[in-house]
PDB file of C-alpha atoms in Angstrom:
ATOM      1  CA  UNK K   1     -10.057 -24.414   1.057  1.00  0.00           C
ATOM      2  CA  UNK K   2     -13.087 -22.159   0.728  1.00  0.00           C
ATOM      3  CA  UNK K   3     -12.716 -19.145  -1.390  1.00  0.00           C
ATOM      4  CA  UNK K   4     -14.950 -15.953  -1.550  1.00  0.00           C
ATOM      5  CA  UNK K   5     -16.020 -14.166  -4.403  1.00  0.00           C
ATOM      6  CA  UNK K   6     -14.757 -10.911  -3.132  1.00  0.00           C
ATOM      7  CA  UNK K   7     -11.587  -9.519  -2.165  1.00  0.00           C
ATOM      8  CA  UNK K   8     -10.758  -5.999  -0.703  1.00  0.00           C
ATOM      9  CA  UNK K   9      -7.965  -3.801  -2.261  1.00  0.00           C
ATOM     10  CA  UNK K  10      -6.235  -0.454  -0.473  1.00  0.00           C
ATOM     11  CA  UNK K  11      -3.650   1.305  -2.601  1.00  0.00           C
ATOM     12  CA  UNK K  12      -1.268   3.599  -0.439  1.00  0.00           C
ATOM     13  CA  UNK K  13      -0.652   6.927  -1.989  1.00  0.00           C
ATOM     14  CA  UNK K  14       2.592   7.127  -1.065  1.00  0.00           C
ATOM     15  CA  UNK K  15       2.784   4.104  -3.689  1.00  0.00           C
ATOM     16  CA  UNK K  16       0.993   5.506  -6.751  1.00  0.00           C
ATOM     17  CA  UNK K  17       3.661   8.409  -6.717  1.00  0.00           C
ATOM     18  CA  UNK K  18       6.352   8.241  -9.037  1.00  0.00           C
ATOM     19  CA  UNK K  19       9.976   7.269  -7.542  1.00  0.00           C
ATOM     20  CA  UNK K  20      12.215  10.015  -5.962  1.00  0.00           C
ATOM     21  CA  UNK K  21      15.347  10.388  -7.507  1.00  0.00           C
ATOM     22  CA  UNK K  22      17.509  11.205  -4.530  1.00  0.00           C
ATOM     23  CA  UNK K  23      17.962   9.767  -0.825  1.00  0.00           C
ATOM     24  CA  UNK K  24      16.634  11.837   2.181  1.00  0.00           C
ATOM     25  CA  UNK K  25      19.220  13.883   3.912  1.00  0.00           C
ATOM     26  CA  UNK K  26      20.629  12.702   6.749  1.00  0.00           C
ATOM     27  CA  UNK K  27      19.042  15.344   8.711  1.00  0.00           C
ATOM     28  CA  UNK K  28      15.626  14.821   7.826  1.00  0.00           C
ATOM     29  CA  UNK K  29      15.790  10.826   7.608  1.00  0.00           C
ATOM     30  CA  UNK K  30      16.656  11.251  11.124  1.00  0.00           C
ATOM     31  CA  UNK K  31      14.209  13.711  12.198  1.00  0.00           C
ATOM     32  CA  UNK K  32      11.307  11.536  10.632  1.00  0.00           C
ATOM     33  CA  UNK K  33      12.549   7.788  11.213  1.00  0.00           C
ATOM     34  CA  UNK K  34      14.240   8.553  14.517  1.00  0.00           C
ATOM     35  CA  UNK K  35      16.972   6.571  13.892  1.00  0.00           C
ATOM     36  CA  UNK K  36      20.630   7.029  12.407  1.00  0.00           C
ATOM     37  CA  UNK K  37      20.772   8.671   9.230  1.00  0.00           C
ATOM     38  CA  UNK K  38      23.662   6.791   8.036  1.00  0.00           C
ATOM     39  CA  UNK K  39      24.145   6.079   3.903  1.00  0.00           C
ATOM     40  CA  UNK K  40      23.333   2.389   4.402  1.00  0.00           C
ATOM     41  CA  UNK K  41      20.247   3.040   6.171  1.00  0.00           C
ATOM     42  CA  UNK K  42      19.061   6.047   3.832  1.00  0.00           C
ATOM     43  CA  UNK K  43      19.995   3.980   0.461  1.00  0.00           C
ATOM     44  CA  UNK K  44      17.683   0.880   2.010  1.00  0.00           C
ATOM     45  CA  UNK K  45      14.748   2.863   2.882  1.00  0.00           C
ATOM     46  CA  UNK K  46      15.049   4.399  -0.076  1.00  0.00           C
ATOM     47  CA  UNK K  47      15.015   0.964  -2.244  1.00  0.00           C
ATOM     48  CA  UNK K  48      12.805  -0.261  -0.123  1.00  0.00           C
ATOM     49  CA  UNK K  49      10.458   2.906  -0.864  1.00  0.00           C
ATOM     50  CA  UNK K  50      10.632   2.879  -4.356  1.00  0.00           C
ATOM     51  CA  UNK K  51      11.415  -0.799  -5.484  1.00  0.00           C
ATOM     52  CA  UNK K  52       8.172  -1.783  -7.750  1.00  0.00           C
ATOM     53  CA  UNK K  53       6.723   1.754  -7.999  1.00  0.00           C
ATOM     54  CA  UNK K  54       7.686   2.272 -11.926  1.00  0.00           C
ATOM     55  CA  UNK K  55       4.167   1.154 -12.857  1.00  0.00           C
ATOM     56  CA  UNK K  56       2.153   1.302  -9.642  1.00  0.00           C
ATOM     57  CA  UNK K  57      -0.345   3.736 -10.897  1.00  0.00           C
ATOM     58  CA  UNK K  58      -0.889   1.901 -14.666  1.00  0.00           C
ATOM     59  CA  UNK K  59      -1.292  -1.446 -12.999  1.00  0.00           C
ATOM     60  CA  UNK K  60      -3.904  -0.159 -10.632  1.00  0.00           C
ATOM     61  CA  UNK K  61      -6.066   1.612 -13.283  1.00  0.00           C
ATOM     62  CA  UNK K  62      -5.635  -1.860 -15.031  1.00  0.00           C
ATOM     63  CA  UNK K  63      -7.391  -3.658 -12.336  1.00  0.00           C
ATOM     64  CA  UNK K  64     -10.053  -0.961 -11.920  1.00  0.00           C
ATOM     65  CA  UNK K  65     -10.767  -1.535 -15.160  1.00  0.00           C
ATOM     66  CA  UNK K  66     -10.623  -5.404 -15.214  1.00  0.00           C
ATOM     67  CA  UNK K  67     -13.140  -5.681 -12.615  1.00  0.00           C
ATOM     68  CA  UNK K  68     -15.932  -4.049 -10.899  1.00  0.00           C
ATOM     69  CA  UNK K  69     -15.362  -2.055  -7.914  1.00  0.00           C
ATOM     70  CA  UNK K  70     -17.689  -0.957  -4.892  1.00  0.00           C
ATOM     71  CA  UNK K  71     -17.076   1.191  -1.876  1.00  0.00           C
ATOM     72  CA  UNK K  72     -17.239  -0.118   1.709  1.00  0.00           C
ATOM     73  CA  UNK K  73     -20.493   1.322   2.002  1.00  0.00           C
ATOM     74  CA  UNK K  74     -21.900  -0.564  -0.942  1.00  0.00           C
ATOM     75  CA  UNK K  75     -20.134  -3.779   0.004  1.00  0.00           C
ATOM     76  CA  UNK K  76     -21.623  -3.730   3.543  1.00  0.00           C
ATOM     77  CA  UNK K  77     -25.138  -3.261   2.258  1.00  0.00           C
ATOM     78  CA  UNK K  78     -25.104  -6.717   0.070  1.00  0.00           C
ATOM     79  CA  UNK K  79     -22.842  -8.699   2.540  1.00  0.00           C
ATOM     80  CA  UNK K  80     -24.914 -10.880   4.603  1.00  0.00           C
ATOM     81  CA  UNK K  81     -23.050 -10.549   7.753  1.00  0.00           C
ATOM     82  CA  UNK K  82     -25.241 -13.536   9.552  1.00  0.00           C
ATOM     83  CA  UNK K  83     -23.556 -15.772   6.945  1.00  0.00           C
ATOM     84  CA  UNK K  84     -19.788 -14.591   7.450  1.00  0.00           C
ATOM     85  CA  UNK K  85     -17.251 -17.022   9.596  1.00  0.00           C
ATOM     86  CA  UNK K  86     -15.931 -15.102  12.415  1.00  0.00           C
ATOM     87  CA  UNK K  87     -13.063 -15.962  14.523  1.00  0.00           C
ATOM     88  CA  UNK K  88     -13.322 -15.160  18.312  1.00  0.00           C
ATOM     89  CA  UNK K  89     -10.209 -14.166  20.244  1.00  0.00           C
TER      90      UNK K  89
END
């Protein structure tokens, strides 16, 4: 297996914000989801939602500072794009 020596990282803000305390009300589940606003369905998108995000935001500024970061811009500029595989469709 061939490995790179760069990887690309997104973090969603939605994740970086600290977990919500409440579900959604029925109405507005509904309204955004378009789907039943039942309790089961609220409590799992809820858990799904917020499962993991107790220390989102520390472990990202952990790995910001573990390694060293560019923007897309940058990373375009020194990527030799002659050199990358490509997979055709």
């Amino acid at each position: 297996m061939e490995h790179s020596n760069y990887a690309m990282c997104y973090f969603h803000l939605g994740d970086l914000i600290p977990e919500t305390s409440r579900l959604i009300t029925k109405e507005a589940y509904e309204s955004y989801f378009k789907e039943k606003g039942t309790f089961f369905n609220r409590y799992k998108r809820h858990i799904k939602s917020n499962l993991g995000k107790k220390n989102a935001y520390g472990k990202m500024i952990s790995l910001i500072h573990s390694k060293k970061f560019l923007n897309i811009q940058q990373a375009n500029q020194k990527i030799d794009w002659s050199q990358v595989p490509t997979v055709n469709l």
